[in-house]
Structure formats: structure tokens, C-alpha cells
XYZ file of C-alpha atoms in Angstrom:
476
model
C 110.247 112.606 62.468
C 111.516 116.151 62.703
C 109.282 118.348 64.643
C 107.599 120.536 62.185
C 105.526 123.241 64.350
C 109.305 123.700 65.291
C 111.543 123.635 62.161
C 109.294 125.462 59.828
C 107.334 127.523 62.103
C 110.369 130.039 62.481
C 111.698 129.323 58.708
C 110.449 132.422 57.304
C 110.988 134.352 60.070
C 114.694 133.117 59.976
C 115.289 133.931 56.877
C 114.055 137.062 56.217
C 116.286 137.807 59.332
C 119.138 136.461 58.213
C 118.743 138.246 53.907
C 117.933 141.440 55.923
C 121.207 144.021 55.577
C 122.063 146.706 58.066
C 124.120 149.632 56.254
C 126.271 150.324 59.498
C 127.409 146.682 59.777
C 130.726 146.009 59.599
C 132.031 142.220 58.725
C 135.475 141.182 60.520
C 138.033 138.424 58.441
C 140.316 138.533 61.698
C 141.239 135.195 63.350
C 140.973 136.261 66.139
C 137.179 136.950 66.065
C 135.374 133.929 67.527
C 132.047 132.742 68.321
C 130.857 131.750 71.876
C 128.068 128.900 72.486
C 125.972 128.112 75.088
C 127.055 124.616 74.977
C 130.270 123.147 73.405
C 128.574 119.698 73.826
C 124.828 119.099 73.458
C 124.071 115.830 74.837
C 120.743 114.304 74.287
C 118.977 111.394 76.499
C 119.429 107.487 76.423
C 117.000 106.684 73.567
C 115.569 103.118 72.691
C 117.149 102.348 69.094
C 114.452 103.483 66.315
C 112.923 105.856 68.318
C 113.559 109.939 68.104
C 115.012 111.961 70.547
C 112.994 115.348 72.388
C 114.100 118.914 70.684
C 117.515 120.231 72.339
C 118.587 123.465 71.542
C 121.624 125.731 72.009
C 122.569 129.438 71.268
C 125.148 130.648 69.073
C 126.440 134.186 70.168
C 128.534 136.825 68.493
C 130.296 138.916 71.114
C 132.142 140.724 68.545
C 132.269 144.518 67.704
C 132.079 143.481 64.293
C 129.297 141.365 62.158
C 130.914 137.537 61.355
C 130.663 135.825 58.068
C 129.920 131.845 57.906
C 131.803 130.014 54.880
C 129.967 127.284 56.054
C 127.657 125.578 58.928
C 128.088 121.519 58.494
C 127.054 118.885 60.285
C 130.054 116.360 60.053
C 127.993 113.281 59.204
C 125.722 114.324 57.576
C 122.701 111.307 57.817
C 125.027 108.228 59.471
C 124.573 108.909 62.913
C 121.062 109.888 63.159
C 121.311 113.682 64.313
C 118.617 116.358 62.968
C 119.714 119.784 63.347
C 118.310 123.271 62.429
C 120.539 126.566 62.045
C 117.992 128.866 63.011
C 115.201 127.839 60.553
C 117.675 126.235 58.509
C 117.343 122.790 58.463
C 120.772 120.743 57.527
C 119.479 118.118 55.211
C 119.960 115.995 52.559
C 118.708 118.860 49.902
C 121.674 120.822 50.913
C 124.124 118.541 51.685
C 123.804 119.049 55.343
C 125.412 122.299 55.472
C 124.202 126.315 55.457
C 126.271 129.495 53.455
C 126.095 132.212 53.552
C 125.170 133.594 56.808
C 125.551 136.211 58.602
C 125.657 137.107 62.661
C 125.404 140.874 63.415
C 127.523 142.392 66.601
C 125.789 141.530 69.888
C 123.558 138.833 67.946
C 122.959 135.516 68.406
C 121.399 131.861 66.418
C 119.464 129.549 67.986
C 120.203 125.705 67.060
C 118.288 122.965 67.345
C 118.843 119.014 67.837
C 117.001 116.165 67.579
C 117.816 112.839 66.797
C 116.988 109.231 65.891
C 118.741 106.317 67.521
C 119.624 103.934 65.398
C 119.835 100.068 66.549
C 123.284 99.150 67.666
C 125.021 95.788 68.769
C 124.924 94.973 72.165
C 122.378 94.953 74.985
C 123.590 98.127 76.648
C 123.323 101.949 76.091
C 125.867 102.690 73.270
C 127.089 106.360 72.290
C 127.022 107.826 69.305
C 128.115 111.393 68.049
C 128.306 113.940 65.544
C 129.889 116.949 65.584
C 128.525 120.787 64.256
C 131.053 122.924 62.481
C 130.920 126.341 62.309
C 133.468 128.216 59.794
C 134.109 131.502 59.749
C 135.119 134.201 56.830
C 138.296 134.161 58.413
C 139.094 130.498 58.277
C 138.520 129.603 61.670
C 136.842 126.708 62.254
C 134.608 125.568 65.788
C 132.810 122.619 67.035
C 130.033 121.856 69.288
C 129.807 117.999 70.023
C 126.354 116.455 69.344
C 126.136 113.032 71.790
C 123.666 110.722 72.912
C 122.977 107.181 73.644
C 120.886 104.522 71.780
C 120.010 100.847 73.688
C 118.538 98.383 71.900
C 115.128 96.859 73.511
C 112.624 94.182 72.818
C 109.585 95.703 71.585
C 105.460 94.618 71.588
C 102.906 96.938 70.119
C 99.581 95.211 71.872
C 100.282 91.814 73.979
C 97.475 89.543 73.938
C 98.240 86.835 76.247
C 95.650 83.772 75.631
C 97.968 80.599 77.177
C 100.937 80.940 79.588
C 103.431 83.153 78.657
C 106.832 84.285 80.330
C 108.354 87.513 79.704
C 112.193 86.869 81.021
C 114.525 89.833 79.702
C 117.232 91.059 82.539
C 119.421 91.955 80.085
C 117.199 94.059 77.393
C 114.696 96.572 78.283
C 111.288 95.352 77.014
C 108.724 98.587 76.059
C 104.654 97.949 75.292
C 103.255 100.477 73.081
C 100.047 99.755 73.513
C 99.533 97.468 76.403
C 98.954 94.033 77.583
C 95.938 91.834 78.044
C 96.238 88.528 80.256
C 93.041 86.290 79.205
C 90.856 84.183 81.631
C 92.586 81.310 82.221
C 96.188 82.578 81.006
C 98.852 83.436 83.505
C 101.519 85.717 82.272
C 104.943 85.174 84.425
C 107.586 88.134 84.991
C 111.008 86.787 85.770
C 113.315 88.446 88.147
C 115.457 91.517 86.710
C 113.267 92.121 83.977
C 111.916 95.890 82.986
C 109.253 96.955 81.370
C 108.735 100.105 79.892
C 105.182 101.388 78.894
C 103.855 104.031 76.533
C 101.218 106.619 78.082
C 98.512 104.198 76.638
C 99.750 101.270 77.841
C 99.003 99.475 80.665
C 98.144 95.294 81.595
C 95.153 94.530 82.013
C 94.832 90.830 83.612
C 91.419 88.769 83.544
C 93.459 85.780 84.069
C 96.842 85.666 86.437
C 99.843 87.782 86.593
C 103.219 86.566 88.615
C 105.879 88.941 89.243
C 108.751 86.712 90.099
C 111.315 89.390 91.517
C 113.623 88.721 94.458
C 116.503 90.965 96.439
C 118.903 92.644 93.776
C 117.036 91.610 90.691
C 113.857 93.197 91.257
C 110.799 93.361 88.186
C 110.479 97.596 87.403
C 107.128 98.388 85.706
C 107.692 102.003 84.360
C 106.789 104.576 81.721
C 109.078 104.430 78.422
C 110.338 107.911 78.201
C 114.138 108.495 79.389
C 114.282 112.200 78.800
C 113.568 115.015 81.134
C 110.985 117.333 81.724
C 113.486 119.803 83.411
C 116.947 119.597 83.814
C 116.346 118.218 87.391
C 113.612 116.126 86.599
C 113.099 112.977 84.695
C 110.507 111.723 83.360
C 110.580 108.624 85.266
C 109.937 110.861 88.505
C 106.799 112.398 86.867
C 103.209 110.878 87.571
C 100.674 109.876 84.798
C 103.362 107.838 82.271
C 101.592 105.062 81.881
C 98.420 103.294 82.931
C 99.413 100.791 85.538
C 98.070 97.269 86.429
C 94.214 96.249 86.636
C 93.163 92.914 88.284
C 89.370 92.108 86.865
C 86.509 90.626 88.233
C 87.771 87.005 87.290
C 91.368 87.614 87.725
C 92.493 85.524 90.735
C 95.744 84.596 92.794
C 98.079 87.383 91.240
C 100.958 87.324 93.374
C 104.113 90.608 92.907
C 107.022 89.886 94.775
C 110.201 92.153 94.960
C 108.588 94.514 92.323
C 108.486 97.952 91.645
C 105.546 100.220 90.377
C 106.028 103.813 89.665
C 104.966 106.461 87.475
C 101.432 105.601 85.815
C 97.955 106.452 86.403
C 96.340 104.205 88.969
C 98.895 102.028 90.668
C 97.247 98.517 90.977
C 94.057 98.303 90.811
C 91.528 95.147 91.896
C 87.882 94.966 90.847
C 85.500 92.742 93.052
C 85.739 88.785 93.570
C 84.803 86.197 95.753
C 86.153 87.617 98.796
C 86.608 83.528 99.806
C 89.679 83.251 97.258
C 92.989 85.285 97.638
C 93.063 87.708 94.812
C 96.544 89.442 95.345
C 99.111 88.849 97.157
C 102.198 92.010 97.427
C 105.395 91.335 99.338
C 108.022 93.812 99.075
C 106.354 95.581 96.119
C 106.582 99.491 96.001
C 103.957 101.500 94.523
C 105.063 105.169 94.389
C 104.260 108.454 92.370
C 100.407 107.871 90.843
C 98.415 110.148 89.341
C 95.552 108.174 90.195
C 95.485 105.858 93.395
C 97.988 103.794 94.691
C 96.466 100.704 95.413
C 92.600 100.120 95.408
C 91.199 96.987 96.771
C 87.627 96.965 95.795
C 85.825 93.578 97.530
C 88.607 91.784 97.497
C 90.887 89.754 99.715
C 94.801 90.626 99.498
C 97.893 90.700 101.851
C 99.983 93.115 101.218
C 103.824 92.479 103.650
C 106.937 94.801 103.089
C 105.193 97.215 101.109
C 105.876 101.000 100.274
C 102.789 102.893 99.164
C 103.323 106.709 98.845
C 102.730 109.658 96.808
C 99.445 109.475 95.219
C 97.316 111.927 93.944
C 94.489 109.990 94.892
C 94.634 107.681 97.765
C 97.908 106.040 98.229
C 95.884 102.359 99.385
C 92.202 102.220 99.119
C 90.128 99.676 100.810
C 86.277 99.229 100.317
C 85.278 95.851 101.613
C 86.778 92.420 101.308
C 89.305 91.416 103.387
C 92.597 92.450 103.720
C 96.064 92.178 105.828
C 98.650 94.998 105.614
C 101.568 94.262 107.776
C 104.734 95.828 108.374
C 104.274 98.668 105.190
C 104.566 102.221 105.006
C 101.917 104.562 103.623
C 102.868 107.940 103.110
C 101.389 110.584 101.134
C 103.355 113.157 100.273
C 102.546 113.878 96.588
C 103.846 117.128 95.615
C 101.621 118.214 92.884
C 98.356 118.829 94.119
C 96.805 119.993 97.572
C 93.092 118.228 97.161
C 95.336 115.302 97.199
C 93.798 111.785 98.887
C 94.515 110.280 102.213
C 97.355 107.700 102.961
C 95.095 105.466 103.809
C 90.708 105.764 102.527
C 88.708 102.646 104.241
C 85.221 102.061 102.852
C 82.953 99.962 103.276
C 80.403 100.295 100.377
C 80.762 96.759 100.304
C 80.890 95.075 103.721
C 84.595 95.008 104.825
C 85.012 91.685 106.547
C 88.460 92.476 108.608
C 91.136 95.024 107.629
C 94.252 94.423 109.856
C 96.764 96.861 110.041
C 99.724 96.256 111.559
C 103.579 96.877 112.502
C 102.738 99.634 109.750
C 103.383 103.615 109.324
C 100.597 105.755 107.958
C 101.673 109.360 107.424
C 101.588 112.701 104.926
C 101.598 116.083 104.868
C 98.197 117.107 106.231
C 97.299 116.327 109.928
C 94.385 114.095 109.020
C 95.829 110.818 106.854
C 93.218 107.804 107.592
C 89.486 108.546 105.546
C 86.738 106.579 106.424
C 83.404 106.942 104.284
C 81.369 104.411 106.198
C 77.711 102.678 105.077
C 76.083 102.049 108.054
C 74.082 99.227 105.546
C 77.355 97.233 105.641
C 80.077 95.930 108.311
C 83.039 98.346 108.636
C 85.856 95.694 110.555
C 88.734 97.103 111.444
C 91.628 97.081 113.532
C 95.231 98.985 113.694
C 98.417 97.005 115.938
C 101.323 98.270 116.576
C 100.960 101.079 113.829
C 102.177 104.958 113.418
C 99.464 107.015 112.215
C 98.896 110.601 110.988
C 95.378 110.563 112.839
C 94.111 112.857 116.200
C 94.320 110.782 118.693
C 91.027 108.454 119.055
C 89.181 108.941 122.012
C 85.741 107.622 120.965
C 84.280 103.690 121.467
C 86.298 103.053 118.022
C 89.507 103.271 120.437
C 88.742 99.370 120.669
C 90.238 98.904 116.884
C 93.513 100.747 117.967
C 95.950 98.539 120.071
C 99.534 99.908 120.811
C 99.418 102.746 118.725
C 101.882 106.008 118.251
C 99.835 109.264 117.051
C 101.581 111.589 115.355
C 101.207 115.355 116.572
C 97.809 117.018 114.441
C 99.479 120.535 115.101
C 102.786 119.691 113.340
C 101.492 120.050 109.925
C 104.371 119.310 108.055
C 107.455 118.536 109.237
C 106.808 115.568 111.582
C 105.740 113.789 108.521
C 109.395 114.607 106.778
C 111.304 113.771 109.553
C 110.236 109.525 109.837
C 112.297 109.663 106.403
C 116.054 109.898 104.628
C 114.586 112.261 102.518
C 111.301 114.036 101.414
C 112.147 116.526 98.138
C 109.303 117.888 96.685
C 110.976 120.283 94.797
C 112.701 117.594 92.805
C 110.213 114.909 93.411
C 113.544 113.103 94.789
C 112.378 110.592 98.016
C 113.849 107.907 100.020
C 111.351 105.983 102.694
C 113.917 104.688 104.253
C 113.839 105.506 108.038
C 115.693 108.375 109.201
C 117.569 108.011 112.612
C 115.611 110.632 114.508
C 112.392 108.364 113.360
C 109.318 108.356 115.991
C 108.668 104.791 114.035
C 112.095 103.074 115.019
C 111.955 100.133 117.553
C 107.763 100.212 118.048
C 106.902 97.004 116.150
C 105.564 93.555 117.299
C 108.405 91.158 117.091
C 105.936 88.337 117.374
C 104.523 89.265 114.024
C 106.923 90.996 112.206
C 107.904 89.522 109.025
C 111.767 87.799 108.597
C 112.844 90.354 106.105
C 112.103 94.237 105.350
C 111.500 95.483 101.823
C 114.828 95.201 100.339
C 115.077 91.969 101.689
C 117.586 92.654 104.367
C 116.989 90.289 107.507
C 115.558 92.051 110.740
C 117.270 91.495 113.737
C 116.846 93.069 117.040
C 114.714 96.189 117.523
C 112.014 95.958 115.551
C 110.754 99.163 113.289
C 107.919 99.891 111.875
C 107.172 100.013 108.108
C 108.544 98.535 104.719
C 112.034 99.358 105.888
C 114.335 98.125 109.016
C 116.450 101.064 109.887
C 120.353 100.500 109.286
């Protein structure tokens, strides 16, 4: 629907501008008078078909020493392509035959136009374009366009999934987007095959009592994402802002979820795992990346998980949380380098309100921005396990009796607050929220790992051989 705060908040305005007269003004019928636009095309995001695009606008600008005349301000079209557009409070519409007379643009002045649009389904499982144009004639005769563009792709769509038996969702070709969610029942186990998408609304999340499989492997990996393909700023999309979506919660009953090849981005809370019977395996992650959250990464609560090959970064909470259970990270990297927020969480928060049976951390990189990345909040009422192999951390170096539960360990320098961090990586852009955890060559975490117990592959599922690094990623 056309955004109304927008189009009619400015109406009057608009046209009591545009039926004011100024005595002085002179009008020009010369061809060689022209208007000049901000934009000669206005292109507007990939949209899923039957859904409506963000406002775009333009500026129309008279650099004239005279006042010009419009004949006539048409959109081409009219209502077959799907295009919205407003001349300055003037919506082109059906009631006037998607055009605006009678017009004027005073010496030095300028219009603002602005563009929405609806895609409409097309055939075919990939983005399609579709256009319009916006013409613009002149007292004199002349005639100019701006091109109106965008892109509409067809995609499966759920409103609420309530999964009560096992289901498979298997869609590599066609994005499929949940409005508002999905629940897996006790019992149920809802499958993801490799190269599928989904993309969630801001309410949406899946919520699994029973069992979730995410099925992905190297080059057709499973995306979980929010469902908006515009941009916040012209350097930003929305896919690299936090908070899109709602992410994945394992319940109390939910047992044996397994993600392989899979990757996470862009909600709330990450993954999150309410307590179990610590004596069953309650998730299982293996080359599964978990990045950008406005909540935490991953939290473990009671719970016994293995996470291998995994990338865990950016949260505003705590990129992985651990209180209790028992759990084996090996061969991941945990980096916190959210950009948003500096009361952000640690890499890496161990708890053990609950009594943590073992925590082994190994061939892994733990690192951020601040000098202190590991948080322990420790009941003394419960065990606290815990043990770090072969690891990088962004921790002063531990000189106490808890040196026992660090073995072969690289500290990273407290004093270097920032850039030590940055330089493990290809690339660490803020700015643009714009990262790559792959290792850079200068790395402090290349050739440091345990060979012994290094896993076969590295996250994208490239085989390690020779040196081994530490963290998701072998370097090149």
C-alpha cells in the first residue's frame, strides 16, 4: 500500500506551492530549456513478488533563468508494472489517469518525486526486471525520462508453520519466507535440505520442541536470514543489520538437533538451547556460522552440544554462552567485534549456574575488540570444569592455580586494544558492517593447532593439509 504519512502528509503543502504565482516570474517555451534530475534511473531493490517496495525518491531541478511549464508529468504505464509514484504531493493514479498538468517549476527550484512499488509475480524462479518509465514534458515540447527499475522473484511463502509429523522443507531453487514463524512439535522433526533459504519476517523465528536437521554441505549451504532485500543506507543492507528476525530456539524437550554447513545471521538471539538431560546430545553444529545478533550468539543453557568448524562473531550479547552441561568446541573462531554498541558481551561468557560438567576448548580462536574476551560468573555451589588446548585467546595471561585448565595456549597482547584483534582477519569493517574471518597472512593464529585433533576439513569444507591453524578457517 502507498505510504500515506508520506503521500498526503506534504499534499497540501504541495499544492498550495505549486497554485502560488510570483509576479516577477518569467515562463520560457525555448527548446533548449531543460530540466536536470538527480537520477536519470531510479532503481529500486529485489522484491519478493506481491510484496511493496521501500519509498525511493529523486529531485527534479530547474537550473533555468526562466520558470518552466509542464504539458504533462506521465507515468508510461500507468498500473501494469506495479510502480507508485508521487510528483511532489501529486500522486499519479488511476483518478487522473496517471499523469499531472499544469505545473509549474520556478528558476532555481526544484520537485521532489517519489517511488514505490509492488512486485508483481512473474514466471520463473529467478529475480526478473521490470520497468516503467516517468515523462516529463515541457511547454516547449521537449520531452525527458527518468527510468523506474526494479526486480521481482517469485518465492514460496508460509504465514505460521506448525510442524506436528515430519516435514521437509527442500527449495534450492525458490526462496522460501515465514511471516510469522515456525513451530516443530514434540516428536516432529522438521528436515532442511541442502541449498535451501529461508527468509524470516521480524516476528518470525522456529521454535523446535521436537527435532530440527539442517542438511547443508560445501557449496549448497542452508541460509537462515531476515526477509528484507532493501537497504538501510546506500552501503548497507539490510541483511548486514542485526535484529531481522528472531532466530532458532531448542526447548526443554527438543533433542538431537544437528546444523551442518548452515548459515545464521541477522536475528535476535542466534541459537538458543534451554536445559535437558545433559546425558543426551542436544545439538550438534559443524561448519555452521552464527554472525551479527542482536541478542547472543549461541547460548547453551544445561545442555550437551559439540560445536566443530564453527564461526561465532559479532554479538551484541555474548557471541557463545555456556552455563553448565557439557560441551566440546573444537577448531572454531569466536570473535566479537560487533560494531553497534560498546556494553557489548564477551566472545566467550562461561557459567556455571548450573554445574558445568566439562567445557573443552580447543584448536580454537577467542578474540574482540576489548582486551578482556573470556567472562566467567562462577557459583561456587556448582562445578565450574574447564579446560582451553591449543587455543588463541583475548585474555591477560593466567598466572593463578586456574593455569592448570590452559595447555599450549597463545595470549593475545591486553595493551593492544584494538588492532591485534583486526589483524587475525581478511577484513574487520565496522563502518560498513562488511567482515571476512578468514585468516589473514600476518595471523598470530596460523600454524598453532593440534594436528592430532584437528578436524579433516575447515568451515567451508576445504581439506586441511599441512600446518595446522587455528579456528573455523585453514588459511589459503
Amino acid at each position: 500500500m502507498m505510504k500515506r504519512f508520506i503521500w498526503s502528509g506534504i499534499l497540501l503543502a504541495a499544492l498550495l506551492s505549486l497554485s502560488s504565482c510570483n509576479d516577477d516570474e518569467t515562463f520560457s517555451t525555448s527548446q533548449a530549456d531543460r530540466l536536470a534530475f538527480s537520477a536519470e534511473t531510479v532503481s529500486l531493490d529485489t522484491l519478493f513478488s506481491n510484496t511493496s517496495s521501500a519509498t525511493h525518491q529523486f529531485w527534479v531541478y530547474n537550473p533555468n533563468r526562466s520558470g518552466l511549464r509542464f504539458a504533462n508529468i506521465r507515468l508510461v504505464r500507468g498500473n501494469q508494472t506495479g510502480f507508485r509514484v508521487n510528483v511532489n504531493g501529486w500522486p499519479l493514479n488511476g483518478n487522473n489517469g496517471f499523469q499531472a498538468g499544469n505545473m509549474m517549476l520556478y528558476r532555481g527550484d526544484s520537485l521532489r518525486v517519489f517511488v514505490e512499488a509492488t512486485a508483481r509475480r512473474n514466471v520463473g524462479d529467478g529475480p526478473q526486471e521490470f520497468t516503467d518509465e516517468l515523462v516529463f514534458t515541457l511547454e516547449s515540447g521537449v520531452e525527458q525520462r527518468v527510468k523506474l527499475r526494479a526486480w521481482s522473484w517469485n518465492a514460496t511463502r508460509y504465514d505460521f508453520m506448525d510442524i506436528k509429523r515430519d516435514t521437509t522443507l527442500d527449495s534450492p531453487s525458490r526462496p522460501i519466507v515465514i511471516s510469522r514463524g515456525i513451530k516443530v512439535h514434540e516428536g516432529a522433526t522438521l528436515t532442511v535440505e541442502a541449498g535451501t533459504t529461508l527468509y524470516f519476517d521480524h516476528a518470525a523465528g522456529i521454535d523446535v520442541h521436537g527435532r530440527l536437521v539442517i542438511g547443508g554441505v560445501p557449496g549448497k549451504e542452508v541460509v537462515l536470514r531476515g526477509s528484507r532485500l532493501d537497504r538501510m543506507f546506500d552501503y548497507l543492507p539490510y541483511d548486514r543489520v542485526s535484529g531481522q528476525w528472531q532466530g532458532l530456539h531448542f526447548y526443554g524437550s527438543s533433542l538431537q538437533n544437528s546444523l551442518a554447513y548452515a548459515d545464521v545471521h541477522g536475528c535476535h538471539d542466534g541459537i538458543v538451547c534451554d536445559s535437558s538431560d545433559v546425558n543426551a546430545e542436544k545439538l550438534r553444529l559443524e561448519q555452521v556460522t552464527v554472525h551479527n545478533c542482536q541478542g547472543d550468539g549461541v547460548r547453551l543453557v544445561n545442555s550437551k552440544a559439540t560445536l566443530v568448524n564453527c564461526q561465532l562473531t559479532n554479538s551484541l550479547g555474548n557471541c557463545l554462552s555456556v552455563d553448565g552441561g557439557t560441551v566440546a568446541v573444537n577448531a572454531c573462531t569466536i570473535a566479537q567485534f560487533y560494531p553497534f554498541d560498546g556494553n557489548r558481551g564477551a566472545a566467550l561468557r562461561i557459567a556455571s549456574s548450573r554445574p558445568l560438567r566439562s567445557l573443552k576448548v580447543e584448536n580454537s580462536l577467542v578474540t574482540g575488540y576489548a582486551s578482556e574476551q573470556i567472562e566467567f560468573v562462577k557459583d561456587e555451589k556448582n562445578t565450574l570444569a574447564y579446560h582451553f588446548d591449543h587455543c588463541l585467546l583475548r585474555t591477560p595471561k593466567v598466572q593463578s592455580a586456574d593455569s592448570l585448565n590452559y595447555t599450549n595456549v597463545t595470549y593475545e597482547q591486553p595493551s593492544d586494544t584494538v588492532s591485534m584483534g583486526t589483524k587475525l582477519f581478511v577484513k574487520v569493517d565496522g563502518d560498513k558492517q562488511d567482515y571476512d574471518f578468514h585468516l589473514s597472512k600476518p595471523s598470530a593464529a596460523r600454524n598453532k593447532g593440534n594436528a592430532a585433533r584437528m578436524p579433516l576439513v575447515d568451515r567451508d569444507g576445504k581439506r586441511r593439509s599441512g600446518a595446522t591453524d587455528l579456528g573455523a578457517f585453514a588459511y589459503p
